[in-house]
CSV table of C-alpha atoms and ligand atoms in Angstrom, one decimal:
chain,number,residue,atom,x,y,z
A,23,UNK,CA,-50.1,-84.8,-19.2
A,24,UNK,CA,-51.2,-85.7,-15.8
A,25,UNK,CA,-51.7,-83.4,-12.6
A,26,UNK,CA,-52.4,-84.2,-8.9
A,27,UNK,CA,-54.3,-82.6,-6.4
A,28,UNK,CA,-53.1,-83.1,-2.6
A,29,UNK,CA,-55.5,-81.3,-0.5
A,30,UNK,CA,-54.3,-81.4,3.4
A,31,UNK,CA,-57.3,-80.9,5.4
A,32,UNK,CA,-57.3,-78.1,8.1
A,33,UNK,CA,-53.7,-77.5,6.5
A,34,UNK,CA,-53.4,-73.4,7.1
A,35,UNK,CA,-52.4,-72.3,10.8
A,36,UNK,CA,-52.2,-69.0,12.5
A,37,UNK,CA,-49.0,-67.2,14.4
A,38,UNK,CA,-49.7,-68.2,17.1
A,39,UNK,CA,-50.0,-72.0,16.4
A,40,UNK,CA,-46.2,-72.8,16.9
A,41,UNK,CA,-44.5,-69.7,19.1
A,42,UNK,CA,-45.1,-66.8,16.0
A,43,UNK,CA,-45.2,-69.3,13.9
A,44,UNK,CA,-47.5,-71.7,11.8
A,45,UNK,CA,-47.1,-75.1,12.1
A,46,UNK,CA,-46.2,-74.8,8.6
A,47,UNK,CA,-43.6,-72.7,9.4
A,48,UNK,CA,-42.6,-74.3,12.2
A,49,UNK,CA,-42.3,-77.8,10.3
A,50,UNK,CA,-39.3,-78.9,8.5
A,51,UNK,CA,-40.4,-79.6,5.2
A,52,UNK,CA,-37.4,-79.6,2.8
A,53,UNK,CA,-39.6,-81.3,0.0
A,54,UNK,CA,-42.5,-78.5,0.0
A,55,UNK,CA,-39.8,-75.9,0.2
A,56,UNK,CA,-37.8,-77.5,-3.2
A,57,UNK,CA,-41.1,-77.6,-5.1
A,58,UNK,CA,-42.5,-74.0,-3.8
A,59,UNK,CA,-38.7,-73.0,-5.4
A,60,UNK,CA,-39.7,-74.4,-8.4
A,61,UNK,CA,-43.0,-73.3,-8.5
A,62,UNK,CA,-45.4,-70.8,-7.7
A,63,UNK,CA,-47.4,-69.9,-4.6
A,64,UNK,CA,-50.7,-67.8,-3.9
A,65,UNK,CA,-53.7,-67.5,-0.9
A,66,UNK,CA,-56.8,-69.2,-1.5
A,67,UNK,CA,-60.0,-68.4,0.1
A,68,UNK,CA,-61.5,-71.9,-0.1
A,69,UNK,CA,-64.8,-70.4,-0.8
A,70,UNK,CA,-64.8,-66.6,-0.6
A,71,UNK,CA,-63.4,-64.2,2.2
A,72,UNK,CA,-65.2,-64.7,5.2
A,73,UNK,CA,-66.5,-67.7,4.9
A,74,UNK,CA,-65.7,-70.6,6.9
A,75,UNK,CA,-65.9,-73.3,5.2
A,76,UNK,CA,-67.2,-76.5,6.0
A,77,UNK,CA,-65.3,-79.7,4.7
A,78,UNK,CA,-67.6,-80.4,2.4
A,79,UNK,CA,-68.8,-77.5,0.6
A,80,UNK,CA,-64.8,-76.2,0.4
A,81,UNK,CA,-63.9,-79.5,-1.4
A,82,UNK,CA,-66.6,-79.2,-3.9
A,83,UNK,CA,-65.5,-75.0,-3.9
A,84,UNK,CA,-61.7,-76.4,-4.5
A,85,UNK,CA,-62.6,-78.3,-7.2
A,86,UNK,CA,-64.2,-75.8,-9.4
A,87,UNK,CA,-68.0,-76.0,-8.3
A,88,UNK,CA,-70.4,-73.8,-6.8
A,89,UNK,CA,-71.4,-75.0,-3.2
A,90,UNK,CA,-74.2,-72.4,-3.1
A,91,UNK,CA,-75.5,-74.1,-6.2
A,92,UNK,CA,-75.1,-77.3,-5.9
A,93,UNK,CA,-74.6,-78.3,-2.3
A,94,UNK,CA,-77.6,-80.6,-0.5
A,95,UNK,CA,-75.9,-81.4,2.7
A,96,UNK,CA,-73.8,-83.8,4.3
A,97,UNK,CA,-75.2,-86.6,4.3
A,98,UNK,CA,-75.1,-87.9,1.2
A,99,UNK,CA,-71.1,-87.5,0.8
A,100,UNK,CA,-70.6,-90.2,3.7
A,101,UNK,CA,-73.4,-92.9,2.0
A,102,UNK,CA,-71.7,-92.6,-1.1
A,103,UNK,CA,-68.0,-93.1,0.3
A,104,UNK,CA,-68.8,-95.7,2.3
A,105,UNK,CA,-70.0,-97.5,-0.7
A,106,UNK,CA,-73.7,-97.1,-0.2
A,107,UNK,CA,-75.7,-96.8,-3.3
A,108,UNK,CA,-77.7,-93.4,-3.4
A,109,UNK,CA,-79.9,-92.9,-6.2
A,110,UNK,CA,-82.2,-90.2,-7.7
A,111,UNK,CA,-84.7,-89.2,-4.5
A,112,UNK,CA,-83.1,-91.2,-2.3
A,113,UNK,CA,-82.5,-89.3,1.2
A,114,UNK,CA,-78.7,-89.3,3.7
A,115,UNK,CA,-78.0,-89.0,6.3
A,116,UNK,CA,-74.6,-89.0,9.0
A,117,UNK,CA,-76.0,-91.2,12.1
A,118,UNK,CA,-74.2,-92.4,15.3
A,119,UNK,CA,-75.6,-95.0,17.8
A,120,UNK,CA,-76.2,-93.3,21.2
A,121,UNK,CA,-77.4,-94.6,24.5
A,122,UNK,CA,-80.7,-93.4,25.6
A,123,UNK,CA,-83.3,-93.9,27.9
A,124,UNK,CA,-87.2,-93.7,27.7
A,125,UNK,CA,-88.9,-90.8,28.5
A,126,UNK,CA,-92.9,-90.5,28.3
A,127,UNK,CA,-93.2,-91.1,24.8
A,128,UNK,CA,-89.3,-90.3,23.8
A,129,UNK,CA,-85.9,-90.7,25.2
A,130,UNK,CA,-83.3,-88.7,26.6
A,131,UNK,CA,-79.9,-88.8,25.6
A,132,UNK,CA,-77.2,-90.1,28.0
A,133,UNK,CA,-74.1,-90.9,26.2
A,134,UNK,CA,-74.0,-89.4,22.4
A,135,UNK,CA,-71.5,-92.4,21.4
A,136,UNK,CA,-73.0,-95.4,23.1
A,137,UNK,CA,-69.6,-95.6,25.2
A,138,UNK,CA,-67.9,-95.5,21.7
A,139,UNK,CA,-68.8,-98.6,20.8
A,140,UNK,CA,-66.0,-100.9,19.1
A,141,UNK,CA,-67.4,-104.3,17.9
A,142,UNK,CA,-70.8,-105.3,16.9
A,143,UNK,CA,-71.7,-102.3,15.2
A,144,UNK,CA,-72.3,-104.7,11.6
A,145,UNK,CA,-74.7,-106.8,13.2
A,146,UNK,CA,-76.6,-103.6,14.7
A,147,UNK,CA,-76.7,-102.8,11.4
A,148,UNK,CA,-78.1,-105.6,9.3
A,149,UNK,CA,-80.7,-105.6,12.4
A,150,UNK,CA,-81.4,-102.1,11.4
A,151,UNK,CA,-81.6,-102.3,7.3
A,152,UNK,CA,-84.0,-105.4,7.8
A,153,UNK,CA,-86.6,-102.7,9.9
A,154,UNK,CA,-89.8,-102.3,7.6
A,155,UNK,CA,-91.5,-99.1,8.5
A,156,UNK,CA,-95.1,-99.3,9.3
A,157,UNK,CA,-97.2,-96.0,9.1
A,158,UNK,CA,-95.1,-94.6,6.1
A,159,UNK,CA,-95.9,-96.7,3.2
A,160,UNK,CA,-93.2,-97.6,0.3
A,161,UNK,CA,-90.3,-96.4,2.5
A,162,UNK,CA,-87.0,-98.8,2.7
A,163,UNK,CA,-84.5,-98.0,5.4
A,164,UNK,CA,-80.5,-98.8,4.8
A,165,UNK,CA,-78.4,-98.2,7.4
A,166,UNK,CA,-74.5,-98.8,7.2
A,167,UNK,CA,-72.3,-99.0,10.2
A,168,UNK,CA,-68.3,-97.0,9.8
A,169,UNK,CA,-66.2,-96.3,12.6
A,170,UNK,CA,-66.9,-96.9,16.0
A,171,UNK,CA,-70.2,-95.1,16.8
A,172,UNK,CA,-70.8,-94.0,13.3
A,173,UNK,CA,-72.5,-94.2,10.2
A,174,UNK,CA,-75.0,-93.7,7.2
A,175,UNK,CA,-78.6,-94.0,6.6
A,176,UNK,CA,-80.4,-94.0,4.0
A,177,UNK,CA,-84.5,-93.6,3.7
A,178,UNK,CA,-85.8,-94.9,-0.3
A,179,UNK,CA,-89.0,-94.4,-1.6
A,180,UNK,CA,-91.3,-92.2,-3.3
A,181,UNK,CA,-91.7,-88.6,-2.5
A,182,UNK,CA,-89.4,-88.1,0.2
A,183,UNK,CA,-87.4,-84.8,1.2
A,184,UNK,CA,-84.5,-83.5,2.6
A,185,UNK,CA,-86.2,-80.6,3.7
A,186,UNK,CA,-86.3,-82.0,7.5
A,187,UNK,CA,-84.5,-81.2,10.8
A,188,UNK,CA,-82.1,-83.7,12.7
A,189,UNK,CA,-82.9,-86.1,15.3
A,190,UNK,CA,-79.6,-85.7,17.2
A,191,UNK,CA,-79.8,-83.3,20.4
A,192,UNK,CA,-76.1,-83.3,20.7
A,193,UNK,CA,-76.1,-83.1,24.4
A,194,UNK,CA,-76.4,-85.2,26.7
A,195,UNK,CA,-79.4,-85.0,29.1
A,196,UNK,CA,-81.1,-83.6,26.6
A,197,UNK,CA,-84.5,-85.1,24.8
A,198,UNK,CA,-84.1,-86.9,21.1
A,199,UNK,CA,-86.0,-84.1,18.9
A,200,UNK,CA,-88.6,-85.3,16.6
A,201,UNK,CA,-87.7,-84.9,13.3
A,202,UNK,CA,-90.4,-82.5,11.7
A,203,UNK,CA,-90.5,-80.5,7.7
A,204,UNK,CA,-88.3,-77.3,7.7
A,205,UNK,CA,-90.2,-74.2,7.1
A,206,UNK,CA,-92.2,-73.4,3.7
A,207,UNK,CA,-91.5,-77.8,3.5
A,208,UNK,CA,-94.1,-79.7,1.5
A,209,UNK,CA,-96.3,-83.3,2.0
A,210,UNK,CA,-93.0,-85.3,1.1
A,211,UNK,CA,-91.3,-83.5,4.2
A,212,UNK,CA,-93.6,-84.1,6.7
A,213,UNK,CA,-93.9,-87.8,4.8
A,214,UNK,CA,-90.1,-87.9,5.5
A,215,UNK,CA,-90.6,-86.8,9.2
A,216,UNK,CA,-92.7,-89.3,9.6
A,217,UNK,CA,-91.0,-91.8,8.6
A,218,UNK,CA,-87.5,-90.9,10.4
A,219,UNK,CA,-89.8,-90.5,13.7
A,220,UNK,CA,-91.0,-94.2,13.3
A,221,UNK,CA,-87.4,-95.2,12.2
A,222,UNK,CA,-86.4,-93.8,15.5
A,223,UNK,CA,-88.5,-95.8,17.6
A,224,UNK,CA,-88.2,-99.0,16.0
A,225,UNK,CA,-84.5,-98.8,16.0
A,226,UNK,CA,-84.9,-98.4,20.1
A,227,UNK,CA,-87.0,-101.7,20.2
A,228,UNK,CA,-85.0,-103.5,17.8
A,229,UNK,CA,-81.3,-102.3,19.1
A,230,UNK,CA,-82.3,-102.6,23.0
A,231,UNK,CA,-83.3,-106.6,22.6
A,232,UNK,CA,-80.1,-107.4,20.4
A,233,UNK,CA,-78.0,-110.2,21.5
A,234,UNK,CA,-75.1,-107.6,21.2
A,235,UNK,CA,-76.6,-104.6,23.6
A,236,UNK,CA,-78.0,-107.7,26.3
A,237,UNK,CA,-73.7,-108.3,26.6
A,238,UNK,CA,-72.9,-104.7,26.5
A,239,UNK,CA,-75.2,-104.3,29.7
A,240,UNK,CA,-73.3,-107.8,31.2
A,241,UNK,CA,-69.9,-105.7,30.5
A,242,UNK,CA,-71.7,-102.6,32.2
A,243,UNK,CA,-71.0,-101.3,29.0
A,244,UNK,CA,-74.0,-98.0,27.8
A,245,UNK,CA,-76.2,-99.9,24.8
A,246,UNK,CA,-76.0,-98.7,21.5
A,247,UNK,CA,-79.8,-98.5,21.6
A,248,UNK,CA,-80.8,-95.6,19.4
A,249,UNK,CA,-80.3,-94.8,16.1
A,250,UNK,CA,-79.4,-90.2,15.5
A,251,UNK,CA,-79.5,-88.8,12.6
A,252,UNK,CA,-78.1,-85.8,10.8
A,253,UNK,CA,-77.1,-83.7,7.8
A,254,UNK,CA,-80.2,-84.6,5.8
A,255,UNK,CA,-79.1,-84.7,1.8
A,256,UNK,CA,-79.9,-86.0,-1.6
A,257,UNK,CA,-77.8,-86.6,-4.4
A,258,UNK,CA,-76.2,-82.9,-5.6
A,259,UNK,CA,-76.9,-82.0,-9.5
A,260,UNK,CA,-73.2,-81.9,-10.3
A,261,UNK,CA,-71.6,-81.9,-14.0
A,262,UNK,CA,-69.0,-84.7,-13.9
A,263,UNK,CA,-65.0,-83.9,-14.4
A,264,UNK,CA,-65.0,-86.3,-16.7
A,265,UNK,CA,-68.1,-84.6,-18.8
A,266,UNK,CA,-66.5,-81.0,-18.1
A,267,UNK,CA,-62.6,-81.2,-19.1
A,268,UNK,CA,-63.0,-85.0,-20.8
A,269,UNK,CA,-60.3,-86.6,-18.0
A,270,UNK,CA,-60.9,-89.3,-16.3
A,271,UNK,CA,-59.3,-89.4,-12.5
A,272,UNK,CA,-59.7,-91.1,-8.8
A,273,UNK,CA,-60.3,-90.1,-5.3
A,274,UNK,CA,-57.9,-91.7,-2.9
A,275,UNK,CA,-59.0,-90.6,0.8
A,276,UNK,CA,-59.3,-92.9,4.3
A,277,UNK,CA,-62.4,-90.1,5.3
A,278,UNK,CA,-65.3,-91.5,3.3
A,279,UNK,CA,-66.4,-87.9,3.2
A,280,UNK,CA,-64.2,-87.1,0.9
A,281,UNK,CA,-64.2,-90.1,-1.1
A,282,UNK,CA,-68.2,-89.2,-1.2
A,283,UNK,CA,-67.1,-86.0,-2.8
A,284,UNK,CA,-64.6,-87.6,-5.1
A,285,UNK,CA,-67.4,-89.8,-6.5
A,286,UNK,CA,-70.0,-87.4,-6.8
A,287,UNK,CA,-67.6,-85.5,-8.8
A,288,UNK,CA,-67.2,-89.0,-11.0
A,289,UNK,CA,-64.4,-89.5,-9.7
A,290,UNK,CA,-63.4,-93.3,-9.1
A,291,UNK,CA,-62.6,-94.1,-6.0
A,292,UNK,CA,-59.5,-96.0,-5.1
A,293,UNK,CA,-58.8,-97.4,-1.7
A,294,UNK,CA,-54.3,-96.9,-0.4
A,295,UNK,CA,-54.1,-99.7,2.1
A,296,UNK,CA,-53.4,-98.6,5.5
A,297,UNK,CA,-55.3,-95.4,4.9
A,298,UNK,CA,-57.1,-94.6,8.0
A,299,UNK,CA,-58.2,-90.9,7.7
A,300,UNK,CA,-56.5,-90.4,11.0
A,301,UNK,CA,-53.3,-89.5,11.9
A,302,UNK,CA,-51.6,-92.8,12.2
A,303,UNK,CA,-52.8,-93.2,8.1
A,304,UNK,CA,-49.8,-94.5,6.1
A,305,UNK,CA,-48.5,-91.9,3.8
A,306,UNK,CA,-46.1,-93.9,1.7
A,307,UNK,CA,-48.9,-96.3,0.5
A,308,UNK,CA,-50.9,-93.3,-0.2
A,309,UNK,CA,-48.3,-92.2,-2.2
A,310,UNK,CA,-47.5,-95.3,-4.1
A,311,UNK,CA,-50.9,-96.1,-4.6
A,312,UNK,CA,-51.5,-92.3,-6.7
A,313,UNK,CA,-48.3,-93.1,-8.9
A,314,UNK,CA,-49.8,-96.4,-9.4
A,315,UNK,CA,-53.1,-94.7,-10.4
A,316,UNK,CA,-51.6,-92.1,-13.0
A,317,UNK,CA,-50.4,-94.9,-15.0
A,318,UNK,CA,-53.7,-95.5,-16.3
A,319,UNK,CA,-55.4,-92.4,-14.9
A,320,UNK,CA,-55.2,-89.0,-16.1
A,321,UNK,CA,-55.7,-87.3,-12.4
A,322,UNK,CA,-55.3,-87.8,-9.1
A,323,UNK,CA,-57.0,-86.1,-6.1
A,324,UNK,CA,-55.4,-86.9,-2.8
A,325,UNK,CA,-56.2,-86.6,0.7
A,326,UNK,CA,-54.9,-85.8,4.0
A,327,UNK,CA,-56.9,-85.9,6.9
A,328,UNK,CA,-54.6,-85.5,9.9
A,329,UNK,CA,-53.1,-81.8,9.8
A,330,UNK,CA,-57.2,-80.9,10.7
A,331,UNK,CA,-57.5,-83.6,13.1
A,332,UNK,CA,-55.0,-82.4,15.3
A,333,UNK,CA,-55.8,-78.6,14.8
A,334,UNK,CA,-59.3,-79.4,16.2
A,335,UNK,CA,-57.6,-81.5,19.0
A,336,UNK,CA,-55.6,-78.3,19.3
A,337,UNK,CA,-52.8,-80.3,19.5
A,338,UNK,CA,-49.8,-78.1,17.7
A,339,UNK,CA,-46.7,-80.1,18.2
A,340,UNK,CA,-49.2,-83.2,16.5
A,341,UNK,CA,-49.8,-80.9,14.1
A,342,UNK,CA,-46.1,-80.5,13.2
A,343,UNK,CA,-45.3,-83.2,13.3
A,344,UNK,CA,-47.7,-84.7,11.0
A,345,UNK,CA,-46.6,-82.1,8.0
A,346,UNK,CA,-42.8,-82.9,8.5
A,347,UNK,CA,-44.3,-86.7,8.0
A,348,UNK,CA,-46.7,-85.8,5.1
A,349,UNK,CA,-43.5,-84.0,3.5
A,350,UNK,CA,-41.0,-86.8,4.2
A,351,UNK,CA,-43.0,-90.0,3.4
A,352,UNK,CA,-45.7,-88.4,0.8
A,353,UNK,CA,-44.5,-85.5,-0.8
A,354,UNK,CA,-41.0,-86.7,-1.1
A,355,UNK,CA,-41.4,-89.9,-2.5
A,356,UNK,CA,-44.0,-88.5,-5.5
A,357,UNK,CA,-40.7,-85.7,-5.8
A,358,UNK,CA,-38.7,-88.6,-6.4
A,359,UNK,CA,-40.7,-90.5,-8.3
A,360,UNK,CA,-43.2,-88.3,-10.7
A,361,UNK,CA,-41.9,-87.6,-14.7
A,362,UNK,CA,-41.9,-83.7,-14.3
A,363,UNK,CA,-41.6,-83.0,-17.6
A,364,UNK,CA,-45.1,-84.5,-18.0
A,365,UNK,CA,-46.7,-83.8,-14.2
A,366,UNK,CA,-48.6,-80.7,-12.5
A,367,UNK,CA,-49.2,-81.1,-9.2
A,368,UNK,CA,-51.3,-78.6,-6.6
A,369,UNK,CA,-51.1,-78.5,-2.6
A,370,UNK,CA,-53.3,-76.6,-0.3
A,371,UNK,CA,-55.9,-76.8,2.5
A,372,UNK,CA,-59.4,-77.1,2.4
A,373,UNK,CA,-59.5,-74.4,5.3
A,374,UNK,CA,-57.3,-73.1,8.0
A,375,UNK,CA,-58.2,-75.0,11.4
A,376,UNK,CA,-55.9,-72.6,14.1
A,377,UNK,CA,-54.8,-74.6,17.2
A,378,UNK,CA,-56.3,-72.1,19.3
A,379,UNK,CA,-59.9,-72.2,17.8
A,380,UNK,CA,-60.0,-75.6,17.4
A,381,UNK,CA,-62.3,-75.4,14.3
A,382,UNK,CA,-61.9,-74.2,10.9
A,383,UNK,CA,-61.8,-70.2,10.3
A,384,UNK,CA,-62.2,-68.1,7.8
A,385,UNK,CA,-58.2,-67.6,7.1
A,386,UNK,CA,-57.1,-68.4,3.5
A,387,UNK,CA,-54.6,-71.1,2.7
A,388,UNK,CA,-51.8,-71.4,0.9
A,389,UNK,CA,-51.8,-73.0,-2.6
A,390,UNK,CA,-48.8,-74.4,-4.3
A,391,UNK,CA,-48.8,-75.2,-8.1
A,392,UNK,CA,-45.6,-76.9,-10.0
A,393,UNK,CA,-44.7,-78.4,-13.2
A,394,UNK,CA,-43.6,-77.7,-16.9
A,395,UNK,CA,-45.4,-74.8,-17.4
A,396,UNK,CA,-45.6,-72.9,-14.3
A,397,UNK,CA,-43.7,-70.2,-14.3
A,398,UNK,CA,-41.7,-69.4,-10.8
A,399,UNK,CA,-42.2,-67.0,-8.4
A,400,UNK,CA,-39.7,-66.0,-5.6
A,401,UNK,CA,-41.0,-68.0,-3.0
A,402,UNK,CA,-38.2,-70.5,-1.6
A,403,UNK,CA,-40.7,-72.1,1.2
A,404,UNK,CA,-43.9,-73.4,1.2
A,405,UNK,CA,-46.0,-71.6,3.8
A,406,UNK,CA,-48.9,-69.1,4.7
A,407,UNK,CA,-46.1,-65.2,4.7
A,408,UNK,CA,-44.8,-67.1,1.4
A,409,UNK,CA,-47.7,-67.5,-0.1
A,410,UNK,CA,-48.7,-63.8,0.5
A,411,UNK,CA,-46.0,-62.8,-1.5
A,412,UNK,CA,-46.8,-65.6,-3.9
A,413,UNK,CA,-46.7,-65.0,-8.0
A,414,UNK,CA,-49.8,-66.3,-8.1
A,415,UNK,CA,-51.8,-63.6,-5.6
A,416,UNK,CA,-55.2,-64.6,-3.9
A,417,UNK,CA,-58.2,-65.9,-5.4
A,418,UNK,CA,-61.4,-68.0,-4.1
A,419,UNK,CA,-61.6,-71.9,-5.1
A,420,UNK,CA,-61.0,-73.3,-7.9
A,421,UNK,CA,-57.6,-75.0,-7.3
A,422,UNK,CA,-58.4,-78.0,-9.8
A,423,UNK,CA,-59.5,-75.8,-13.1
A,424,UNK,CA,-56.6,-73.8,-12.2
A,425,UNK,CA,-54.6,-76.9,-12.4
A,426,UNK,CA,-56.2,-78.3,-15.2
A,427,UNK,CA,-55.6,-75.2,-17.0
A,428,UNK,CA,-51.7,-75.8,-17.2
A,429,UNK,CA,-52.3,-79.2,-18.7
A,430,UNK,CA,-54.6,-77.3,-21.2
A,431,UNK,CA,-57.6,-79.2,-20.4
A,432,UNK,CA,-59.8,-76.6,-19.7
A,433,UNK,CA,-62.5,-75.7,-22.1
A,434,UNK,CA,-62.7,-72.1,-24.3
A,435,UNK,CA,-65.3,-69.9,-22.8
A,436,UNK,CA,-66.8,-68.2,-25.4
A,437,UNK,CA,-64.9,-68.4,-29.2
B,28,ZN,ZN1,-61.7,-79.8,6.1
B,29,ZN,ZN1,-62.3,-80.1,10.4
């Protein structure tokens, strides 16, 4: 047997997204709407009722963990799926280059994205990784540059913590914070702190003399002269998929968030090309490369990063149109080309991101299972209402043991 997970992020919508509508409503998907007639539909609450979930700790909530047990922050997701190594005590971090300018003994922040810097950013970055802190002993920086103005850090050494604030102000005009130990923190926080605070000003002196920020000034381009940091993490004590149901499965995602999840699950990670984790991402290669994958794979979590995108841009009609796309070009060709008799599949959301709120709220989403051994409900579309009247009712996570369950993968609890 094989199954497939397709989690859309930010998928769920509210009525008054698209006129009294969803934009899954309002979306013409005739390839959801032939599977949710084949299947069955129920609400999820990603990780309870009430909760809004963040991206990260509904992923690992989705598929079958406990994010109140086992989640250490953000950080750590993006090192890991952007490739970085991350071992036992090492600590993560998000980080963006930003433009500042001296202050006293700091700086203040004046442009959070260093003018959204586009080219460059990997020689910044071996500048950065060859930094060798000085008042923190046995403390190796790694810093990896993603998108434009993004990317990961990574402090190794002895002792260290992830019990320590960020050093990102988030506005503009405002002072870089030091990075100090969280409340009831030990000596390998304020060790940490330490370390971060030094990391900060050296990144200053080395990015401000760099061939690349001397041209940015020619341009009149803002330097990327400062290195923030944020979402402090180490590696999460998570049971592998592999070790818990004994299949073996990949993580195919353009956000390297979600990658980082995949792979901290034990998943492996497998890259579609033309995946961008935007909404221009090509969904056909996505597609092709997951069938291509369950020939040797027993699983297959996919992702979809737009239908959130454009809910935080609070861009409905984007929004729309991006399902009718994922439907037509994703959804359709795996309908066409998946052996059924052997095949479960899942769709939902991670959260619901409403056009109006522009960020992910508490709604539940709705979760679609089909294949062999799922027995039909009534539902003839695949949307929110539906899923309210859905055969399979409401629950909270979970969405890949409750898959795995019809494949019969799932371990007995108890005898
Ligand atoms: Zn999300
Ligand atoms: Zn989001």
């Amino acid at each position: 047997m094989k199954a497939i997970l397709i989690i859309a992020d930010g998928l769920g919508g509210r009525p008054r997204d698209a006129g009294g509508k969803t934009c899954l409503e309002a979306a013409r998907t005739p390839s959801l709407d032939a599977l949710a007639a084949r299947g069955a539909l129920g609400l999820v609450d990603p990780i309870g009722p009430g909760i809004r979930p963040g991206s990260d700790t509904s992923h690992l909530s989705l598929l079958g963990y406990d994010p109140h047990a086992v989640y250490t922050g953000r950080g750590v997701f993006e090192c890991l799926g952007m490739g970085m190594g991350v071992g036992p005590g090492d600590v993560c971090f998000r980080a963006n280059f930003a433009t500042v300018e001296r202050m006293g003994d700091g700086f203040r922040l004046l442009d959070r994205r260093a003018g959204r810097i586009a080219s460059g950013q990997e020689d910044l970055a071996r500048a950065l990784s060859g930094i060798r802190l000085k008042d923190v002993s046995g403390v190796e920086v790694e810093f990896q540059a993603s998108t434009e103005h993004r990317g990961a850090f990574i402090l190794r050494g002895k002792g260290l913590s992830r019990h320590v604030t960020e050093t990102d102000p988030h506005e503009v005009g405002a002072v870089v914070p030091l990075a100090r130990p969280t409340l009831a923190a030990g000596e390998g926080a304020r060790r940490t702190a330490s370390a971060l605070n030094e990391f900060t000003k050296r990144s200053f002196e080395v990015l401000e003399a760099h061939p690349i920020n001397r041209a940015r000034a020619k341009e009149g381009k803002p330097p990327a002269n400062v290195v923030l940091l944020r979402g402090a993490s180490d590696l999460p004590r998570i049971e592998s998929i592999e070790s818990l149901y004994g299949v073996r499965g990949a993580v195919i995602a353009g956000g390297a968030l979600y990658r980082g999840v995949g792979l901290a699950c034990g998943m492996e990670r497998i890259d579609a090309p033309g995946a961008t984790g935007g909404l221009d991402t090509d969904l056909r290669s996505k597609a092709q490369t997951t069938l291509r994958a369950l020939e040797r794979l027993d699983y297959v979590f996919l992702h979809v990063k737009g239908t959130d995108t454009a809910g935080h841009d609070r861009k409905g009609p984007a929004k729309v149109a991006f399902i009718e796309r994922m439907d037509a070009e994703l959804v359709g060709l795996l309908v066409a080309e998946l052996d059924w008799d052997e095949t479960h599949l899942a769709l939902t959301g991670d959260h619901t991101t409403p056009i109006d709120f522009g960020d992910h709220s508490t709604d539940p989403v709705p979760a679609l299972f089909v294949g062999p051994n799922v027995l039909p409900d009534r539902a003839t579309a695949y949307s929110e209402r539906e899923a309210a009247y859905g055969g399979l009712g409401r629950w909270s996570g979970r969405v890949l043991p409750v898959l795995f369950g019809y494949n019969n993968w799932n371990p007995k609890f108890g005898s």
